[in-house]
Amino acid sequence: LLVRFWGVRGSTNASGRSFQEVGGHTPCVEIRCGDRLFVVDAGTGIGALGAALGDEAPEEIDILLSHLHLDHVIGLPFFRPLHLGRTVRIHAGNLGGESPKAPLERLFSPPLFPIRLDEIDPAVRYHGFRAGETLRLPDGATVATCILDHPSGSTGYRFDHGGRSVCYVSDVEHHEPWPSPDLVRFVRGADLVIYDAMFSTAQYPA
């Protein structure tokens, strides 16, 4: 089970020496379960991931979106495997089971963006599910999910492979009771929890 961070910032990307420690890209995390590639969120960091994959990108890639706010999807058109004819599936669980295709088509189309995603890659696939369901992929792989409290909703993901586990919990509001019992159960026993840290304890009440 391998994890690489390609973008960790929210809500905007940033450049300069003061951002060198963790980088300036918005959210994108590569998670490998053996030979299986999952990409969680498609912020500006997904461009760097695609460049690193190059022509050796796997034939099938699953992009799991926590939600569709701009900082989590803005890098999609710049993901190199989309330009190589790879099978790329885009999943979202915060739309009540609806496919993310329609909102992404609104974003990536004129006059907001010059081309549509399916003009870049006609083979791109979209899959909607309900956060809290187990995500089942065509090859039999499964990913556990958890509903998160965030404007327009958000989805947490848990990957279990080879006796190890990692959870991705991004963009979640802190309300009483905190922590949420469902979220505690979701992350219990995980070897690594990737957790939203946009606000400090001092900043959050405001």
mmCIF file of C-alpha atoms in Angstrom:
data_model
loop_
_atom_site.group_PDB
_atom_site.id
_atom_site.type_symbol
_atom_site.label_atom_id
_atom_site.label_comp_id
_atom_site.label_asym_id
_atom_site.label_seq_id
_atom_site.Cartn_x
_atom_site.Cartn_y
_atom_site.Cartn_z
ATOM 1 C CA LEU A 1 0.000 0.000 0.000
ATOM 2 C CA LEU A 2 1.724 3.141 -1.275
ATOM 3 C CA VAL A 3 0.674 6.773 -0.733
ATOM 4 C CA ARG A 4 2.109 9.841 -2.490
ATOM 5 C CA PHE A 5 0.960 13.421 -2.000
ATOM 6 C CA TRP A 6 0.822 15.555 -5.155
ATOM 7 C CA GLY A 7 -1.260 18.400 -3.748
ATOM 8 C CA VAL A 8 -2.304 19.288 -0.212
ATOM 9 C CA ARG A 9 -3.495 22.902 -0.283
ATOM 10 C CA GLY A 10 -6.957 24.462 -0.099
ATOM 11 C CA SER A 11 -8.618 26.532 -1.385
ATOM 12 C CA THR A 12 -6.090 27.936 -3.901
ATOM 13 C CA ASN A 13 -2.716 26.857 -5.170
ATOM 14 C CA ALA A 14 0.281 28.997 -4.239
ATOM 15 C CA SER A 15 3.915 29.482 -5.172
ATOM 16 C CA GLY A 16 6.990 30.868 -3.460
ATOM 17 C CA ARG A 17 9.619 29.828 -0.930
ATOM 18 C CA SER A 18 7.197 29.915 1.988
ATOM 19 C CA PHE A 19 5.239 27.041 0.423
ATOM 20 C CA GLN A 20 8.158 24.735 -0.339
ATOM 21 C CA GLU A 21 7.712 22.496 2.709
ATOM 22 C CA VAL A 22 4.435 20.934 1.547
ATOM 23 C CA GLY A 23 4.166 22.326 -1.985
ATOM 24 C CA GLY A 24 1.665 24.666 -3.570
ATOM 25 C CA HIS A 25 -0.786 22.381 -5.396
ATOM 26 C CA THR A 26 -4.406 21.803 -4.384
ATOM 27 C CA PRO A 27 -5.553 18.300 -3.353
ATOM 28 C CA CYS A 28 -4.417 15.176 -5.158
ATOM 29 C CA VAL A 29 -3.215 11.932 -3.546
ATOM 30 C CA GLU A 30 -1.926 8.844 -5.361
ATOM 31 C CA ILE A 31 -2.804 5.557 -3.659
ATOM 32 C CA ARG A 32 -1.425 2.263 -4.968
ATOM 33 C CA CYS A 33 -2.943 -1.013 -3.851
ATOM 34 C CA GLY A 34 -0.414 -3.343 -5.397
ATOM 35 C CA ASP A 35 -0.491 -2.559 -9.123
ATOM 36 C CA ARG A 36 -3.864 -0.808 -8.769
ATOM 37 C CA LEU A 37 -3.781 3.000 -9.114
ATOM 38 C CA PHE A 38 -6.326 5.197 -7.359
ATOM 39 C CA VAL A 39 -6.197 8.985 -7.538
ATOM 40 C CA VAL A 40 -8.062 10.794 -4.776
ATOM 41 C CA ASP A 41 -9.130 14.301 -5.811
ATOM 42 C CA ALA A 42 -8.078 16.143 -8.940
ATOM 43 C CA GLY A 43 -6.750 19.496 -7.798
ATOM 44 C CA THR A 44 -3.811 21.146 -9.528
ATOM 45 C CA GLY A 45 -1.523 18.408 -8.211
ATOM 46 C CA ILE A 46 -2.997 15.890 -10.639
ATOM 47 C CA GLY A 47 -1.066 17.536 -13.479
ATOM 48 C CA ALA A 48 2.232 16.738 -11.763
ATOM 49 C CA LEU A 49 1.076 13.175 -11.112
ATOM 50 C CA GLY A 50 0.153 12.725 -14.769
ATOM 51 C CA ALA A 51 3.527 14.079 -15.872
ATOM 52 C CA ALA A 52 5.315 11.654 -13.541
ATOM 53 C CA LEU A 53 3.284 8.719 -14.875
ATOM 54 C CA GLY A 54 4.088 9.738 -18.456
ATOM 55 C CA ASP A 55 3.609 7.134 -21.149
ATOM 56 C CA GLU A 56 3.873 4.380 -18.509
ATOM 57 C CA ALA A 57 0.479 5.260 -17.021
ATOM 58 C CA PRO A 58 -1.672 2.179 -16.268
ATOM 59 C CA GLU A 59 -4.355 1.233 -18.761
ATOM 60 C CA GLU A 60 -7.073 1.804 -16.140
ATOM 61 C CA ILE A 61 -7.178 4.567 -13.529
ATOM 62 C CA ASP A 62 -9.904 5.463 -11.036
ATOM 63 C CA ILE A 63 -10.235 9.057 -9.843
ATOM 64 C CA LEU A 64 -12.211 9.293 -6.599
ATOM 65 C CA LEU A 65 -13.489 12.797 -5.878
ATOM 66 C CA SER A 66 -14.208 13.799 -2.296
ATOM 67 C CA HIS A 67 -16.489 16.498 -3.738
ATOM 68 C CA LEU A 68 -16.646 18.845 -6.710
ATOM 69 C CA HIS A 69 -15.467 22.173 -5.305
ATOM 70 C CA LEU A 70 -13.018 23.842 -7.675
ATOM 71 C CA ASP A 71 -9.865 23.159 -5.691
ATOM 72 C CA HIS A 72 -10.605 19.417 -5.902
ATOM 73 C CA VAL A 73 -11.379 19.146 -9.645
ATOM 74 C CA ILE A 74 -9.644 22.016 -11.454
ATOM 75 C CA GLY A 75 -6.705 19.875 -12.616
ATOM 76 C CA LEU A 76 -8.749 17.247 -14.490
ATOM 77 C CA PRO A 77 -8.138 18.480 -18.066
ATOM 78 C CA PHE A 78 -4.384 18.530 -17.430
ATOM 79 C CA PHE A 79 -4.089 14.866 -16.365
ATOM 80 C CA ARG A 80 -1.838 13.303 -18.991
ATOM 81 C CA PRO A 81 -3.495 9.834 -19.101
ATOM 82 C CA LEU A 82 -6.655 11.513 -20.452
ATOM 83 C CA HIS A 83 -4.586 12.472 -23.495
ATOM 84 C CA LEU A 84 -3.199 8.950 -23.956
ATOM 85 C CA GLY A 85 -6.479 7.101 -24.440
ATOM 86 C CA ARG A 86 -6.367 5.380 -21.052
ATOM 87 C CA THR A 87 -9.575 4.193 -19.403
ATOM 88 C CA VAL A 88 -10.215 6.805 -16.724
ATOM 89 C CA ARG A 89 -13.207 6.447 -14.407
ATOM 90 C CA ILE A 90 -14.316 9.459 -12.333
ATOM 91 C CA HIS A 91 -16.318 8.681 -9.184
ATOM 92 C CA ALA A 92 -18.237 10.999 -6.836
ATOM 93 C CA GLY A 93 -20.344 10.129 -3.804
ATOM 94 C CA ASN A 94 -21.615 13.538 -2.687
ATOM 95 C CA LEU A 95 -24.366 13.960 -5.309
ATOM 96 C CA GLY A 96 -26.963 11.592 -3.861
ATOM 97 C CA GLY A 97 -26.029 8.832 -6.284
ATOM 98 C CA GLU A 98 -26.055 11.072 -9.363
ATOM 99 C CA SER A 99 -23.204 10.959 -11.876
ATOM 100 C CA PRO A 100 -20.623 13.761 -11.712
ATOM 101 C CA LYS A 101 -20.733 14.060 -15.497
ATOM 102 C CA ALA A 102 -23.284 16.893 -15.733
ATOM 103 C CA PRO A 103 -21.615 19.288 -13.246
ATOM 104 C CA LEU A 104 -18.158 18.580 -14.675
ATOM 105 C CA GLU A 105 -19.458 19.192 -18.192
ATOM 106 C CA ARG A 106 -20.828 22.568 -17.037
ATOM 107 C CA LEU A 107 -17.416 23.487 -15.663
ATOM 108 C CA PHE A 108 -15.289 22.181 -18.522
ATOM 109 C CA SER A 109 -17.138 23.658 -21.490
ATOM 110 C CA PRO A 110 -17.280 27.046 -23.243
ATOM 111 C CA PRO A 111 -17.337 29.824 -22.209
ATOM 112 C CA LEU A 112 -15.752 28.712 -18.914
ATOM 113 C CA PHE A 113 -13.264 26.312 -20.529
ATOM 114 C CA PRO A 114 -12.503 25.859 -24.244
ATOM 115 C CA ILE A 115 -12.996 22.089 -24.519
ATOM 116 C CA ARG A 116 -15.035 19.350 -22.831
ATOM 117 C CA LEU A 117 -13.495 16.398 -21.027
ATOM 118 C CA ASP A 118 -15.012 13.933 -23.515
ATOM 119 C CA GLU A 119 -13.378 15.880 -26.351
ATOM 120 C CA ILE A 120 -10.033 15.278 -24.652
ATOM 121 C CA ASP A 121 -10.841 11.603 -24.046
ATOM 122 C CA PRO A 122 -14.103 10.102 -25.368
ATOM 123 C CA ALA A 123 -13.455 7.020 -23.182
ATOM 124 C CA VAL A 124 -13.719 8.848 -19.837
ATOM 125 C CA ARG A 125 -16.363 7.221 -17.633
ATOM 126 C CA TYR A 126 -18.420 8.717 -14.806
ATOM 127 C CA HIS A 127 -19.858 6.936 -11.791
ATOM 128 C CA GLY A 128 -22.113 8.305 -9.078
ATOM 129 C CA PHE A 129 -22.682 6.528 -5.768
ATOM 130 C CA ARG A 130 -23.947 7.461 -2.309
ATOM 131 C CA ALA A 131 -21.296 8.272 0.287
ATOM 132 C CA GLY A 132 -21.394 5.553 2.930
ATOM 133 C CA GLU A 133 -21.739 2.766 0.365
ATOM 134 C CA THR A 134 -18.886 0.430 -0.497
ATOM 135 C CA LEU A 135 -17.505 1.433 -3.876
ATOM 136 C CA ARG A 136 -17.171 -1.654 -6.084
ATOM 137 C CA LEU A 137 -14.931 -1.401 -9.149
ATOM 138 C CA PRO A 138 -15.234 -3.467 -12.365
ATOM 139 C CA ASP A 139 -12.155 -5.563 -11.559
ATOM 140 C CA GLY A 140 -13.558 -6.565 -8.167
ATOM 141 C CA ALA A 141 -11.615 -4.018 -6.100
ATOM 142 C CA THR A 142 -13.561 -2.341 -3.290
ATOM 143 C CA VAL A 143 -13.151 0.951 -1.433
ATOM 144 C CA ALA A 144 -15.043 1.806 1.755
ATOM 145 C CA THR A 145 -16.597 5.288 1.901
ATOM 146 C CA CYS A 146 -18.010 7.597 4.553
ATOM 147 C CA ILE A 147 -20.323 10.605 4.294
ATOM 148 C CA LEU A 148 -18.749 13.847 5.556
ATOM 149 C CA ASP A 149 -20.446 17.060 6.672
ATOM 150 C CA HIS A 150 -19.440 19.816 4.233
ATOM 151 C CA PRO A 151 -21.336 22.320 2.037
ATOM 152 C CA SER A 152 -22.744 20.260 -0.889
ATOM 153 C CA GLY A 153 -21.441 17.137 0.849
ATOM 154 C CA SER A 154 -18.105 15.338 0.811
ATOM 155 C CA THR A 155 -16.901 11.726 0.840
ATOM 156 C CA GLY A 156 -14.194 10.029 2.874
ATOM 157 C CA TYR A 157 -12.387 6.982 1.462
ATOM 158 C CA ARG A 158 -10.719 4.001 3.114
ATOM 159 C CA PHE A 159 -8.310 1.683 1.293
ATOM 160 C CA ASP A 160 -7.392 -1.702 2.788
ATOM 161 C CA HIS A 161 -4.670 -3.719 1.088
ATOM 162 C CA GLY A 162 -1.985 -6.175 2.127
ATOM 163 C CA GLY A 163 -2.810 -5.902 5.813
ATOM 164 C CA ARG A 164 -2.514 -2.098 5.794
ATOM 165 C CA SER A 165 -5.100 0.664 5.593
ATOM 166 C CA VAL A 166 -5.241 4.372 4.797
ATOM 167 C CA CYS A 167 -8.167 6.798 5.134
ATOM 168 C CA TYR A 168 -8.651 10.062 3.229
ATOM 169 C CA VAL A 169 -10.865 12.531 5.112
ATOM 170 C CA SER A 170 -10.940 15.939 3.432
ATOM 171 C CA ASP A 171 -13.259 18.932 3.904
ATOM 172 C CA VAL A 172 -15.290 18.014 6.951
ATOM 173 C CA GLU A 173 -17.055 20.409 9.334
ATOM 174 C CA HIS A 174 -16.701 20.092 13.117
ATOM 175 C CA HIS A 175 -20.120 19.964 14.781
ATOM 176 C CA GLU A 176 -21.305 18.473 18.065
ATOM 177 C CA PRO A 177 -20.920 15.684 18.867
ATOM 178 C CA TRP A 178 -17.308 15.809 17.753
ATOM 179 C CA PRO A 179 -15.713 13.675 16.613
ATOM 180 C CA SER A 180 -18.572 12.062 14.748
ATOM 181 C CA PRO A 181 -19.110 8.473 15.982
ATOM 182 C CA ASP A 182 -19.523 7.320 12.359
ATOM 183 C CA LEU A 183 -16.205 8.899 11.397
ATOM 184 C CA VAL A 184 -14.461 7.363 14.408
ATOM 185 C CA ARG A 185 -15.715 3.926 13.367
ATOM 186 C CA PHE A 186 -14.620 4.577 9.778
ATOM 187 C CA VAL A 187 -10.994 5.392 10.623
ATOM 188 C CA ARG A 188 -10.585 2.978 13.549
ATOM 189 C CA GLY A 189 -7.529 0.772 13.156
ATOM 190 C CA ALA A 190 -6.180 2.621 10.106
ATOM 191 C CA ASP A 191 -2.401 2.815 9.730
ATOM 192 C CA LEU A 192 -2.646 6.310 8.229
ATOM 193 C CA VAL A 193 -5.388 8.946 8.315
ATOM 194 C CA ILE A 194 -5.076 11.820 5.841
ATOM 195 C CA TYR A 195 -7.099 14.547 7.510
ATOM 196 C CA ASP A 196 -8.299 18.021 6.538
ATOM 197 C CA ALA A 197 -6.151 20.616 8.339
ATOM 198 C CA MET A 198 -7.141 23.804 6.542
ATOM 199 C CA PHE A 199 -8.005 25.651 9.761
ATOM 200 C CA SER A 200 -6.176 25.740 13.072
ATOM 201 C CA THR A 201 -8.027 25.234 16.354
ATOM 202 C CA ALA A 202 -7.834 28.975 16.960
ATOM 203 C CA GLN A 203 -9.188 29.879 13.509
ATOM 204 C CA TYR A 204 -12.049 27.398 13.365
ATOM 205 C CA PRO A 205 -14.561 29.116 15.704
ATOM 206 C CA ALA A 206 -14.509 32.215 13.489
#
